[in-house]
Tab-separated table of C-alpha atoms in Angstrom:
chain	number	residue	atom	x	y	z
B	1	MET	CA	0.079	0.041	0.051
B	2	ALA	CA	1.360	3.331	-1.063
B	3	GLU	CA	2.253	5.756	1.639
B	4	THR	CA	0.467	8.937	1.760
B	5	HIS	CA	2.672	12.157	2.317
B	6	VAL	CA	0.929	15.003	3.754
B	7	GLN	CA	2.605	18.323	3.122
B	8	THR	CA	2.631	20.582	6.258
B	9	VAL	CA	2.258	24.294	5.760
B	10	PRO	CA	3.855	26.589	8.335
B	11	VAL	CA	1.532	28.438	10.451
B	12	LYS	CA	2.318	32.001	11.473
B	13	GLN	CA	3.087	32.566	15.083
B	14	ILE	CA	-0.086	33.362	17.104
B	15	ASN	CA	1.700	36.345	18.687
B	16	GLU	CA	2.921	37.847	15.550
B	17	PRO	CA	1.169	41.246	14.964
B	18	ILE	CA	-1.439	41.581	12.427
B	19	SER	CA	-0.909	43.996	9.698
B	20	SER	CA	-3.514	46.734	9.274
B	21	PRO	CA	-3.677	50.148	7.571
B	22	TRP	CA	-3.520	51.963	10.868
B	23	ARG	CA	-0.759	49.761	12.272
B	24	ASP	CA	1.256	50.305	8.986
B	25	ALA	CA	0.719	54.135	9.246
B	26	TRP	CA	2.094	54.007	12.707
B	27	ARG	CA	4.997	52.107	11.597
B	28	ILE	CA	5.755	54.617	9.016
B	29	LEU	CA	5.040	57.666	11.137
B	30	ARG	CA	7.615	56.460	13.815
B	31	LYS	CA	10.286	56.388	11.131
B	32	ASN	CA	9.445	60.102	10.114
B	33	LYS	CA	12.026	62.145	12.162
B	34	MET	CA	10.333	65.572	11.314
B	35	ALA	CA	6.935	64.171	12.482
B	36	ILE	CA	8.643	63.015	15.653
B	37	LEU	CA	10.155	66.348	16.087
B	38	GLY	CA	6.713	67.919	15.756
B	39	PHE	CA	5.308	65.538	18.335
B	40	CYS	CA	8.091	66.530	20.677
B	41	ILE	CA	7.410	70.402	20.078
B	42	ILE	CA	3.554	69.896	20.744
B	43	LEU	CA	4.238	67.731	23.793
B	44	PHE	CA	6.576	70.368	25.122
B	45	PHE	CA	4.009	72.916	24.934
B	46	VAL	CA	1.166	70.593	26.288
B	47	LEU	CA	3.340	69.983	29.416
B	48	LEU	CA	4.086	73.695	29.657
B	49	ALA	CA	0.138	74.271	29.636
B	50	ILE	CA	-0.478	71.683	32.272
B	51	LEU	CA	2.158	72.383	34.612
B	52	ALA	CA	1.843	76.101	34.323
B	53	PRO	CA	0.745	76.721	37.906
B	54	PHE	CA	3.657	74.745	39.213
B	55	ILE	CA	6.503	76.075	37.123
B	56	THR	CA	6.417	79.786	38.028
B	57	PRO	CA	5.686	81.636	41.268
B	58	TYR	CA	4.189	84.494	39.543
B	59	GLU	CA	0.636	85.287	38.469
B	60	TYR	CA	-0.122	85.992	34.690
B	61	ASP	CA	-2.495	88.860	35.494
B	62	LYS	CA	-0.492	90.603	38.145
B	63	GLY	CA	2.759	92.670	38.136
B	64	GLU	CA	4.535	95.645	39.909
B	65	LEU	CA	4.943	98.806	37.753
B	66	VAL	CA	8.245	99.189	39.365
B	67	ASP	CA	9.437	96.072	37.502
B	68	LYS	CA	7.946	97.042	34.104
B	69	ASN	CA	9.958	96.263	30.964
B	70	LEU	CA	12.817	94.583	32.854
B	71	PRO	CA	15.046	92.332	30.370
B	72	PRO	CA	15.391	88.659	30.885
B	73	SER	CA	17.196	87.644	33.896
B	74	ALA	CA	17.533	84.806	36.451
B	75	GLU	CA	14.412	86.228	38.173
B	76	HIS	CA	12.259	86.790	35.039
B	77	TRP	CA	13.502	84.335	32.340
B	78	PHE	CA	11.618	86.169	29.684
B	79	GLY	CA	11.581	89.595	31.208
B	80	THR	CA	8.574	91.735	32.099
B	81	ASP	CA	6.009	93.569	30.179
B	82	TYR	CA	4.707	97.098	30.365
B	83	ASN	CA	2.791	96.327	33.546
B	84	GLY	CA	5.658	94.591	35.345
B	85	ARG	CA	4.016	91.055	34.620
B	86	ASP	CA	6.379	88.172	34.037
B	87	VAL	CA	6.388	87.353	30.435
B	88	PHE	CA	7.465	83.639	30.888
B	89	THR	CA	4.472	83.165	33.086
B	90	ARG	CA	1.978	84.734	30.499
B	91	VAL	CA	3.530	82.942	27.605
B	92	ILE	CA	3.135	79.332	29.335
B	93	TYR	CA	-0.401	80.278	30.447
B	94	GLY	CA	-0.904	81.484	26.863
B	95	ALA	CA	-0.280	77.998	25.697
B	96	GLN	CA	-3.456	76.709	27.408
B	97	ILE	CA	-5.487	79.295	25.467
B	98	SER	CA	-3.949	78.539	22.182
B	99	LEU	CA	-3.994	74.881	22.314
B	100	ARG	CA	-7.586	74.927	23.558
B	101	VAL	CA	-8.739	77.122	20.855
B	102	GLY	CA	-7.078	75.419	18.133
B	103	LEU	CA	-8.239	71.899	19.316
B	104	PHE	CA	-11.883	72.787	20.063
B	105	ALA	CA	-12.316	74.877	17.044
B	106	VAL	CA	-11.009	72.114	14.816
B	107	ILE	CA	-13.246	69.614	16.458
B	108	GLY	CA	-16.233	71.906	15.978
B	109	SER	CA	-15.334	72.273	12.232
B	110	ILE	CA	-14.829	68.705	11.664
B	111	VAL	CA	-18.193	67.477	13.391
B	112	ALA	CA	-20.311	70.244	11.373
B	113	GLY	CA	-18.380	69.688	8.132
B	114	THR	CA	-18.299	65.961	8.122
B	115	PHE	CA	-22.060	65.882	8.822
B	116	LEU	CA	-22.716	68.282	5.987
B	117	GLY	CA	-20.241	66.537	3.508
B	118	LEU	CA	-21.823	63.332	4.413
B	119	LEU	CA	-25.336	64.461	3.544
B	120	ALA	CA	-24.257	66.331	0.393
B	121	GLY	CA	-22.116	63.384	-1.094
B	122	TYR	CA	-24.337	60.490	-0.181
B	123	TYR	CA	-27.836	61.953	-0.918
B	124	GLY	CA	-26.904	64.354	-3.626
B	125	LYS	CA	-29.768	66.028	-5.397
B	126	TRP	CA	-31.015	69.313	-4.021
B	127	ILE	CA	-29.411	68.438	-0.668
B	128	ASP	CA	-25.965	68.495	-2.449
B	129	THR	CA	-26.854	71.671	-4.293
B	130	LEU	CA	-27.984	73.450	-1.290
B	131	ILE	CA	-24.812	72.632	0.921
B	132	SER	CA	-22.342	73.086	-1.873
B	133	ARG	CA	-23.633	76.535	-2.598
B	134	LEU	CA	-23.418	77.297	0.977
B	135	PHE	CA	-19.984	76.192	1.116
B	136	ASP	CA	-19.115	78.193	-2.192
B	137	ILE	CA	-20.483	81.376	-0.465
B	138	MET	CA	-18.438	80.949	2.727
B	139	LEU	CA	-15.219	80.237	0.741
B	140	ALA	CA	-15.999	83.366	-1.246
B	141	PHE	CA	-14.872	85.502	1.741
B	142	PRO	CA	-11.287	85.250	3.074
B	143	SER	CA	-11.593	83.298	6.275
B	144	ILE	CA	-10.001	85.911	8.621
B	145	LEU	CA	-12.307	88.639	7.203
B	146	LEU	CA	-15.409	86.162	7.793
B	147	ALA	CA	-14.171	85.549	11.284
B	148	ILE	CA	-14.009	89.260	11.927
B	149	ALA	CA	-17.432	89.821	10.783
B	150	ILE	CA	-18.736	86.957	13.056
B	151	VAL	CA	-17.025	88.139	16.137
B	152	ALA	CA	-17.935	91.775	15.314
B	153	ILE	CA	-21.684	90.503	15.334
B	154	LEU	CA	-21.331	88.373	18.424
B	155	GLY	CA	-18.978	90.673	20.448
B	156	PRO	CA	-15.319	90.237	21.050
B	157	SER	CA	-14.391	87.448	23.348
B	158	LEU	CA	-12.195	84.394	23.390
B	159	GLU	CA	-15.349	82.107	23.078
B	160	ASN	CA	-16.852	83.961	20.210
B	161	ALA	CA	-13.394	83.898	18.507
B	162	LEU	CA	-13.339	80.129	18.921
B	163	LEU	CA	-16.982	79.839	17.466
B	164	ALA	CA	-15.915	82.084	14.509
B	165	ILE	CA	-12.872	80.111	13.664
B	166	ALA	CA	-14.862	76.873	13.730
B	167	ILE	CA	-17.654	78.276	11.433
B	168	VAL	CA	-15.210	79.694	8.903
B	169	ASN	CA	-13.402	76.352	8.614
B	170	VAL	CA	-16.614	74.222	8.207
B	171	PRO	CA	-16.412	74.362	4.343
B	172	THR	CA	-12.893	73.021	4.346
B	173	TYR	CA	-13.906	69.750	5.963
B	174	GLY	CA	-17.397	69.713	4.247
B	175	ARG	CA	-15.989	69.831	0.768
B	176	LEU	CA	-13.249	67.343	1.665
B	177	VAL	CA	-15.659	64.870	3.017
B	178	ARG	CA	-18.153	65.333	0.222
B	179	SER	CA	-15.638	64.361	-2.392
B	180	ARG	CA	-14.466	61.382	-0.568
B	181	VAL	CA	-18.104	60.141	-0.314
B	182	LEU	CA	-18.834	60.621	-3.834
B	183	SER	CA	-16.082	58.257	-4.898
B	184	LEU	CA	-16.716	55.701	-1.923
B	185	LYS	CA	-20.438	55.244	-2.530
B	186	GLU	CA	-19.680	53.847	-5.843
B	187	GLU	CA	-17.311	51.173	-4.472
B	188	GLU	CA	-18.410	47.598	-4.597
B	189	TYR	CA	-18.829	46.968	-0.899
B	190	VAL	CA	-21.002	50.002	-0.660
B	191	MET	CA	-23.213	48.869	-3.463
B	192	ALA	CA	-23.352	45.290	-2.006
B	193	ALA	CA	-24.475	46.562	1.247
B	194	ARG	CA	-27.170	48.679	-0.567
B	195	ALA	CA	-28.189	45.614	-2.546
B	196	ILE	CA	-28.896	43.462	0.520
B	197	GLY	CA	-30.992	46.211	2.094
B	198	SER	CA	-28.768	47.981	4.602
B	199	LYS	CA	-30.140	51.216	5.823
B	200	HIS	CA	-28.539	54.439	4.691
B	201	SER	CA	-27.366	55.294	8.188
B	202	HIS	CA	-25.694	51.870	8.559
B	203	ILE	CA	-23.880	52.322	5.260
B	204	ILE	CA	-22.689	55.791	6.261
B	205	VAL	CA	-21.377	54.964	9.633
B	206	GLN	CA	-20.227	51.389	8.895
B	207	HIS	CA	-18.616	51.790	5.556
B	208	ILE	CA	-18.294	55.412	4.145
B	209	LEU	CA	-17.338	57.306	7.532
B	210	PRO	CA	-14.373	54.949	8.577
B	211	ASN	CA	-12.958	55.091	5.156
B	212	SER	CA	-13.025	58.872	5.177
B	213	LEU	CA	-11.152	59.311	8.410
B	214	ALA	CA	-7.633	59.470	6.983
B	215	PRO	CA	-7.816	62.636	5.120
B	216	ILE	CA	-10.020	64.198	7.950
B	217	ILE	CA	-7.124	63.357	10.370
B	218	VAL	CA	-4.474	64.912	8.238
B	219	THR	CA	-6.408	67.991	7.412
B	220	GLY	CA	-7.663	68.466	11.000
B	221	THR	CA	-4.006	68.385	12.315
B	222	LEU	CA	-3.046	70.942	9.949
B	223	GLY	CA	-6.173	72.922	10.686
B	224	ILE	CA	-5.243	73.165	14.381
B	225	ALA	CA	-2.186	75.187	13.138
B	226	THR	CA	-4.262	77.427	11.061
B	227	ALA	CA	-6.742	77.806	13.839
B	228	ILE	CA	-4.170	78.966	16.296
B	229	ILE	CA	-2.866	81.696	13.791
B	230	GLU	CA	-6.421	82.900	13.221
B	231	ALA	CA	-7.002	83.043	16.988
B	232	ALA	CA	-3.835	85.034	17.304
B	233	ALA	CA	-4.816	87.510	14.619
B	234	LEU	CA	-8.274	88.025	16.258
B	235	GLY	CA	-6.495	88.531	19.490
B	236	PHE	CA	-4.100	91.062	17.853
B	237	LEU	CA	-6.920	92.840	16.326
B	238	GLY	CA	-8.681	93.220	19.960
B	239	LEU	CA	-11.572	90.898	18.620
B	240	GLY	CA	-10.406	87.563	20.481
B	241	ALA	CA	-9.265	87.104	23.918
B	242	GLN	CA	-9.501	90.259	26.211
B	243	ALA	CA	-7.149	91.523	28.721
B	244	PRO	CA	-5.696	90.516	31.111
B	245	GLN	CA	-5.883	87.058	29.372
B	246	PRO	CA	-2.483	85.996	28.243
B	247	GLU	CA	-3.311	85.007	24.723
B	248	TRP	CA	-0.336	85.282	22.504
B	249	GLY	CA	-1.900	87.414	19.903
B	250	LEU	CA	-3.086	89.825	22.454
B	251	MET	CA	0.364	89.936	24.038
B	252	LEU	CA	1.774	90.890	20.791
B	253	SER	CA	-0.838	93.624	20.252
B	254	ASP	CA	-0.218	94.993	23.692
B	255	SER	CA	3.586	95.109	23.394
B	256	ARG	CA	3.876	96.197	19.721
B	257	GLN	CA	4.599	99.844	20.943
B	258	TYR	CA	7.388	98.682	23.088
B	259	ILE	CA	9.144	96.582	20.459
B	260	GLN	CA	12.235	98.879	20.416
B	261	LYS	CA	12.487	99.414	24.215
B	262	ALA	CA	11.439	95.883	25.392
B	263	PRO	CA	11.742	93.710	22.273
B	264	TRP	CA	11.427	90.406	24.438
B	265	THR	CA	7.834	91.095	25.101
B	266	VAL	CA	7.156	90.592	21.451
B	267	ILE	CA	9.789	87.985	20.595
B	268	PHE	CA	8.760	85.208	23.005
B	269	PRO	CA	5.077	85.271	22.255
B	270	GLY	CA	5.782	85.393	18.541
B	271	LEU	CA	8.195	82.460	18.870
B	272	SER	CA	5.734	80.461	20.856
B	273	ILE	CA	3.122	80.922	17.885
B	274	MET	CA	5.778	79.915	15.369
B	275	LEU	CA	6.851	76.854	17.265
B	276	THR	CA	3.388	75.701	17.970
B	277	VAL	CA	2.328	76.040	14.348
B	278	LEU	CA	5.455	74.366	13.112
B	279	GLY	CA	4.812	71.438	15.442
B	280	PHE	CA	1.409	70.820	14.121
B	281	ASN	CA	2.428	71.265	10.537
B	282	LEU	CA	5.225	68.641	10.865
B	283	ILE	CA	2.797	66.136	12.495
B	284	GLY	CA	0.213	66.879	9.599
B	285	ASP	CA	2.916	66.354	7.037
B	286	GLY	CA	4.023	63.042	8.720
B	287	LEU	CA	0.375	61.902	8.973
B	288	ARG	CA	-0.096	62.656	5.354
B	289	ASP	CA	2.826	60.629	4.223
B	290	ALA	CA	1.877	57.699	6.563
B	291	LEU	CA	-1.871	57.701	5.642
B	292	ASP	CA	-1.578	58.367	1.929
B	293	PRO	CA	-1.185	54.986	0.027
B	294	ARG	CA	0.543	56.818	-2.853
B	295	MET	CA	3.327	57.753	-0.373
B	296	LYS	CA	3.965	54.084	0.617
B	297	ASN	CA	6.549	51.858	-0.799
């Protein structure tokens, strides 16, 4: 009787990590030195914001006039401003405001823009026409001018500036999601789900939205940097945070007349804005390279 030979096929180790698009993206991101640098910059400012009450003995809204416009020293690392307030203290407390405004403004824009983009892209017809024309009207205005108009109507304050920044950036995410949905709803797996009788809400939540997250995450990360700049611009114009809040744009506005006499009152808030925006831009570029299939080898 002939012997039967059974060929054994090696089985992967159970503990071997399973490959997935998000896992692959994280692996690529970890190798991106510029993205890691961006993470380090943002982590530095986040830690400053969290530990602000424990880092400095001064209060951001109180100072001594006899100590006004003192240069940087061991006692005042970044010097003092025209009211004798410690600039270092105001800068690290300002990180709390700028990061909060940037984060929540972008979250609001993403939520509203994604919702409108899903409706326009998936249902089409008059819904698409109405939402698309609304986006076109909003994009016809420069974002900062539209934000100024909104704050002028609502009144100058940090909360109204945050709301204005969120509103003016809704079309950016709405059009991005709409274009993504238009291509995804023609995919075979979406058509198959529609053929077996799946509800529209189920198709949107389970199939279309998860496959639209990558560009939203990339654009949102870059959008935080834009939101911080817009908040600083509104603060500089007196339409955002109000004194004595230590918002970086407001600090630049208050100290611009002392730029020759006390340049440190302008340099350090300006550097903080630049570094924070740079950090988010580096992260956003790294996420784009990691999440875009065309950038992968």
